[in-house]
Coordinates of C-alpha atoms in Angstrom, one line a residue:
M1344 CA 76.1 85.4 114.7
T1345 CA 77.4 83.7 111.5
R1346 CA 79.0 86.2 109.2
T1347 CA 80.3 85.2 105.7
V1348 CA 82.7 87.8 104.3
I1349 CA 83.1 88.4 100.6
E1350 CA 85.4 91.1 99.2
S1351 CA 86.3 92.9 96.0
K1352 CA 89.4 95.1 95.8
T1353 CA 87.6 97.9 97.5
K1354 CA 84.4 96.7 99.0
T1355 CA 83.4 94.2 101.7
V1356 CA 80.0 92.5 101.8
V1357 CA 78.8 90.5 104.8
I1358 CA 76.2 87.8 104.5
G1359 CA 74.7 87.3 108.0
F1360 CA 71.7 86.7 110.2
D1361 CA 71.9 90.3 111.4
E1362 CA 72.7 91.8 108.0
P1363 CA 70.5 93.2 105.2
F1364 CA 69.5 90.5 102.7
C1365 CA 72.2 90.1 100.2
V1366 CA 71.2 90.2 96.5
I1367 CA 73.5 88.2 94.2
G1368 CA 72.9 89.3 90.6
E1369 CA 72.3 86.4 88.3
R1370 CA 72.3 88.0 84.8
I1371 CA 75.9 87.3 83.7
N1372 CA 75.1 83.7 82.7
P1373 CA 75.0 82.5 79.1
T1374 CA 73.1 79.4 80.0
G1375 CA 69.7 79.6 78.3
R1376 CA 70.7 83.0 76.8
K1377 CA 71.5 82.2 73.2
K1378 CA 72.1 85.8 72.2
L1379 CA 74.6 86.3 75.0
A1380 CA 76.4 83.1 74.2
A1381 CA 76.6 84.1 70.5
E1382 CA 78.1 87.5 71.5
L1383 CA 80.7 85.9 73.8
E1384 CA 81.7 83.6 71.0
L1385 CA 82.4 86.7 68.9
G1386 CA 84.4 88.3 71.7
D1387 CA 81.6 90.9 72.3
F1388 CA 81.2 91.7 76.0
S1389 CA 78.9 94.7 75.7
T1390 CA 75.9 92.9 77.1
V1391 CA 77.9 91.5 80.0
E1392 CA 79.2 95.0 80.8
R1393 CA 75.7 96.5 80.6
D1394 CA 74.2 93.8 82.8
A1395 CA 77.0 94.3 85.3
L1396 CA 76.4 98.0 85.6
E1397 CA 72.6 97.7 85.7
Q1398 CA 72.6 95.0 88.3
V1399 CA 74.8 96.9 90.7
A1400 CA 72.8 100.1 90.2
C1401 CA 69.5 98.2 90.9
G1402 CA 70.8 96.8 94.2
A1403 CA 73.1 93.7 93.6
S1404 CA 75.7 93.5 96.3
I1405 CA 77.5 90.7 94.6
L1406 CA 77.6 89.6 90.9
D1407 CA 77.5 86.0 90.0
I1408 CA 79.6 85.2 86.9
N1409 CA 78.8 82.0 85.1
S1410 CA 81.0 80.9 82.2
G1411 CA 78.8 78.1 80.9
A1412 CA 78.7 79.2 77.2
V1413 CA 78.3 76.9 74.2
F1414 CA 80.3 78.1 71.2
S1415 CA 78.4 76.4 68.4
N1416 CA 80.2 77.9 65.4
K1417 CA 83.6 77.3 66.9
M1418 CA 82.6 73.8 67.8
A1419 CA 82.0 73.0 64.1
E1420 CA 85.5 74.3 63.3
D1421 CA 87.4 72.9 66.2
P1422 CA 86.1 69.9 68.2
R1423 CA 87.8 71.1 71.4
Y1424 CA 85.1 73.7 71.7
A1425 CA 82.6 70.9 72.5
D1426 CA 84.4 70.5 75.8
N1427 CA 83.5 72.9 78.6
N1428 CA 86.8 72.1 80.2
F1429 CA 88.4 73.8 77.2
V1430 CA 86.0 76.7 76.8
E1431 CA 85.2 77.9 80.3
P1432 CA 88.6 78.6 82.0
P1433 CA 89.8 81.3 79.6
L1434 CA 86.2 82.7 79.3
M1435 CA 85.9 82.9 83.0
R1436 CA 89.2 84.7 83.3
E1437 CA 88.1 87.3 80.7
L1438 CA 84.7 87.8 82.2
V1439 CA 86.2 88.4 85.7
A1440 CA 88.7 90.9 84.3
R1441 CA 86.2 92.9 82.3
I1442 CA 83.6 93.1 85.1
Q1443 CA 86.2 94.1 87.7
A1444 CA 87.3 96.9 85.4
I1445 CA 83.8 98.6 85.5
V1446 CA 82.2 97.7 88.9
D1447 CA 83.7 97.3 92.4
V1448 CA 81.4 94.9 94.0
P1449 CA 82.6 91.4 95.0
L1450 CA 82.1 88.5 92.6
C1451 CA 80.6 85.0 92.8
I1452 CA 82.6 82.6 90.6
D1453 CA 80.1 80.1 89.1
S1454 CA 80.9 77.1 87.1
S1455 CA 80.5 73.3 87.0
V1456 CA 84.1 73.1 85.7
P1457 CA 86.7 73.0 88.5
D1458 CA 89.4 74.5 86.2
A1459 CA 87.1 77.4 85.4
L1460 CA 86.5 78.0 89.1
E1461 CA 90.2 78.1 89.7
A1462 CA 90.7 80.4 86.7
G1463 CA 88.1 82.8 88.2
L1464 CA 89.8 82.6 91.7
E1465 CA 93.2 83.4 90.1
A1466 CA 91.7 86.4 88.3
A1467 CA 89.5 87.8 91.0
E1468 CA 90.7 90.6 93.3
G1469 CA 89.7 90.3 96.9
R1470 CA 87.8 87.4 98.3
P1471 CA 85.1 86.1 96.0
L1472 CA 82.3 83.6 96.7
L1473 CA 82.8 80.2 95.0
N1474 CA 79.7 78.6 93.4
S1475 CA 79.6 75.7 94.0
V1476 CA 80.2 72.4 95.8
T1477 CA 77.7 69.6 96.0
G1478 CA 77.5 66.5 98.2
E1479 CA 78.9 64.4 95.4
E1480 CA 82.2 62.8 96.5
E1481 CA 84.1 63.6 93.4
R1482 CA 82.9 67.3 93.5
M1483 CA 83.9 67.7 97.2
E1484 CA 87.3 66.2 96.6
R1485 CA 87.9 68.6 93.7
V1486 CA 86.3 71.8 95.0
L1487 CA 87.0 71.9 98.8
P1488 CA 90.8 72.0 98.3
L1489 CA 90.3 75.1 96.1
V1490 CA 88.2 76.7 98.9
K1491 CA 91.0 76.0 101.4
K1492 CA 93.8 77.0 99.0
Y1493 CA 92.3 80.4 98.2
N1494 CA 90.6 80.9 101.6
V1495 CA 87.2 81.8 100.1
P1496 CA 83.6 81.1 101.1
V1497 CA 81.6 78.6 99.0
V1498 CA 78.0 77.9 98.1
A1499 CA 77.1 74.3 99.1
I1500 CA 74.2 72.8 97.1
A1501 CA 72.2 70.2 98.9
N1502 CA 72.3 67.4 96.4
D1503 CA 74.6 64.4 96.0
D1504 CA 75.4 61.4 93.9
T1505 CA 71.7 60.3 94.2
G1506 CA 70.5 63.6 92.7
I1507 CA 68.0 66.1 94.2
S1508 CA 65.8 64.6 96.8
E1509 CA 62.2 65.7 97.2
D1510 CA 62.6 65.0 100.9
P1511 CA 63.8 68.1 102.8
D1512 CA 65.3 65.9 105.5
V1513 CA 67.5 64.3 103.0
R1514 CA 68.6 67.6 101.6
F1515 CA 69.4 68.8 105.2
E1516 CA 71.6 65.7 105.7
V1517 CA 73.5 66.4 102.5
A1518 CA 74.2 69.9 103.6
K1519 CA 75.3 68.7 107.0
R1520 CA 77.7 66.2 105.3
I1521 CA 79.2 69.0 103.2
V1522 CA 79.7 71.2 106.3
Q1523 CA 81.4 68.2 108.1
R1524 CA 83.6 67.4 105.1
A1525 CA 84.6 71.1 104.8
A1526 CA 85.6 71.1 108.5
D1527 CA 88.0 68.2 107.7
Y1528 CA 89.8 70.6 105.3
G1529 CA 89.8 73.4 108.0
I1530 CA 87.0 75.3 106.3
P1531 CA 84.7 76.9 109.0
A1532 CA 81.0 76.8 108.8
H1533 CA 80.8 80.6 108.5
D1534 CA 82.4 80.2 105.1
I1535 CA 79.7 77.9 103.8
V1536 CA 76.5 79.3 102.3
V1537 CA 74.0 76.5 101.8
D1538 CA 71.6 76.4 98.9
P1539 CA 68.7 74.1 100.2
L1540 CA 67.3 73.9 96.6
V1541 CA 64.0 75.6 96.0
M1542 CA 61.6 73.4 94.1
P1543 CA 59.0 74.8 91.7
I1544 CA 55.8 75.4 93.5
G1545 CA 53.9 74.4 90.3
A1546 CA 55.3 70.9 90.5
M1547 CA 55.4 70.5 94.2
R1548 CA 52.7 72.3 96.2
T1549 CA 54.7 72.1 99.5
A1550 CA 57.9 73.5 97.9
G1551 CA 57.6 76.8 99.7
Q1552 CA 56.9 75.3 103.1
Q1553 CA 59.8 72.9 102.6
V1554 CA 62.4 75.5 102.0
F1555 CA 61.2 77.7 104.9
T1556 CA 61.5 74.8 107.2
L1557 CA 64.9 73.8 105.8
V1558 CA 66.3 77.3 106.1
R1559 CA 65.3 77.4 109.8
R1560 CA 67.0 74.1 110.4
L1561 CA 70.2 75.2 108.5
R1562 CA 70.3 78.3 110.6
D1563 CA 69.5 76.8 114.0
E1564 CA 71.2 73.4 113.7
L1565 CA 74.2 74.1 111.4
G1566 CA 74.6 77.8 112.0
V1567 CA 75.2 78.5 108.3
N1568 CA 74.0 81.2 105.9
T1569 CA 71.8 80.3 103.1
T1570 CA 71.1 81.3 99.5
C1571 CA 68.9 80.0 96.6
G1572 CA 68.0 80.5 93.0
A1573 CA 64.9 82.6 93.9
S1574 CA 63.1 82.4 90.6
N1575 CA 63.0 78.5 90.7
V1576 CA 60.0 78.7 93.0
S1577 CA 57.8 80.2 90.2
F1578 CA 59.1 78.2 87.3
G1579 CA 56.4 77.3 84.8
L1580 CA 53.7 79.6 86.3
P1581 CA 52.2 82.8 85.0
H1582 CA 53.0 86.2 86.6
R1583 CA 56.2 84.8 88.1
H1584 CA 57.4 88.1 89.5
G1585 CA 54.4 88.3 91.9
I1586 CA 55.2 84.8 93.2
N1587 CA 58.9 85.7 93.6
A1588 CA 58.1 88.9 95.4
A1589 CA 55.9 87.0 97.9
F1590 CA 58.5 84.2 98.3
L1591 CA 61.5 86.4 99.1
P1592 CA 60.2 88.2 102.3
M1593 CA 58.8 84.8 103.5
A1594 CA 62.2 83.2 103.0
I1595 CA 63.9 86.2 104.7
G1596 CA 61.5 85.8 107.7
A1597 CA 62.5 82.1 107.9
G1598 CA 66.2 83.1 108.1
M1599 CA 67.4 83.1 104.5
T1600 CA 70.3 85.5 104.1
S1601 CA 70.9 85.8 100.4
A1602 CA 69.6 84.9 96.9
I1603 CA 70.9 84.5 93.4
M1604 CA 68.3 86.5 91.5
N1605 CA 67.7 89.2 88.9
P1606 CA 67.9 92.5 90.6
V1607 CA 66.6 94.4 87.6
R1608 CA 63.1 93.5 88.6
I1609 CA 61.5 96.3 90.7
Q1610 CA 58.7 94.1 92.2
E1611 CA 61.2 91.7 93.8
M1612 CA 63.6 94.4 94.9
E1613 CA 60.7 96.4 96.5
A1614 CA 59.8 93.3 98.5
I1615 CA 63.4 92.8 99.7
R1616 CA 63.8 96.5 100.6
A1617 CA 60.6 96.4 102.6
A1618 CA 61.6 93.1 104.3
N1619 CA 64.9 94.6 105.3
L1620 CA 63.0 97.5 106.9
L1621 CA 60.6 95.2 108.7
M1622 CA 63.4 92.9 109.9
N1623 CA 65.2 96.0 111.4
H1624 CA 68.0 95.6 108.9
D1625 CA 67.4 99.2 107.7
P1626 CA 66.7 100.7 111.1
D1627 CA 66.5 104.3 110.2
G1628 CA 64.7 103.6 106.9
T1629 CA 67.4 105.3 104.8
K1630 CA 67.6 102.5 102.2
W1631 CA 63.8 102.3 101.9
I1632 CA 63.5 106.1 101.5
S1633 CA 66.2 106.0 98.7
F1634 CA 64.4 103.2 97.0
A1635 CA 61.1 105.0 97.3
R1636 CA 62.6 107.9 95.3
I1637 CA 63.6 105.4 92.6
M1638 CA 60.0 104.0 92.5
D1639 CA 58.7 107.5 92.2
A1640 CA 60.9 108.0 89.1
V1641 CA 59.7 104.7 87.7
A1642 CA 56.1 105.9 88.2
E1643 CA 56.9 109.0 86.2
G1644 CA 58.1 106.9 83.2
A1645 CA 61.7 105.9 83.8
T1646 CA 62.7 102.3 83.6
F1647 CA 63.9 100.8 86.9
A1648 CA 67.5 100.5 85.6
E1649 CA 67.4 104.1 84.4
A1650 CA 66.1 105.4 87.7
A1651 CA 68.5 103.2 89.7
T1652 CA 71.5 104.2 87.6
A1653 CA 70.6 107.9 88.0
S1654 CA 70.2 107.4 91.8
A1655 CA 73.6 105.6 92.0
S1656 CA 75.2 108.4 90.0
A1657 CA 73.8 110.9 92.4
G1658 CA 75.7 109.2 95.2
S1659 CA 73.1 106.9 96.8
G1660 CA 75.2 103.8 96.4
G1661 CA 76.5 102.1 99.5
G1662 CA 78.6 99.3 100.6
R1663 CA 81.3 98.9 103.3
R1664 CA 84.8 99.6 102.4
G1665 CA 87.4 97.0 103.2
G1666 CA 91.0 96.1 102.5
G1667 CA 90.0 93.4 100.0
R1668 CA 93.4 91.8 99.8
R1669 CA 93.5 88.1 99.0
R1670 CA 94.0 85.9 102.0
R1671 CA 95.4 82.5 101.4

């Protein structure tokens, strides 16, 4: 069975067909979060640190760290700040250092800027997940050598120079091409986690069916693990969390093994915990029982983050221990 190994200094997380669904926390991302971007511009990392702690307490096994901030005020003073190639590498390095200082879960280094990806790889302890490579020739030529150099797994997004195809067969072929090109660099398929690209169901009524079919093909034909931006499926629709909570167990049933998502949402996390139990990835029900106690605390008036943090403090956290040394 395919197993993708991601490590921090002290913990090992395995994404795999026979493993519990892996939740990759998405909150540390200033894109679309003007308040967070403004804080980062001032050197204020308090929200980042709070988000890191809450996401881990609520069930994130890996934290995605995105450095795509826009520093509007600094841009007015210094034109270099208009260039993400200038802004992101030092910001990524600082984000990684601060987050590693307070949580011990593995990281997902996320940027469209290759130099920021390398800055994150240099700062990260263990074996992070790299996010991401696409099927664009220039991107593969820039990112795949980093994957090989640092011996890390990578998220492969199924779009290329032509953009994002609405045809799932085209997206499959893009993913296949990335896997083949990675093999040319000596990167094994088990170190590639494919994002088949979830389309909004409000814009494409077959979006759910498409991704379920794609995930099965990626698993059966390419033997790769999969991930997605889970909330994309509900974009533009009301009561999004209900849609997301229905989508995730269906994706898990189709073979999806991870998702980049907001774990501080009890509805979605309840659905994942239940799916793990039903898929025999929580065979003695221990995780479900622990989560049920958190839900009971929420019913009594605590917020999910408060109840989860209290549970984690009481020793209910998990995770495999591993060596976590960087392998090159």
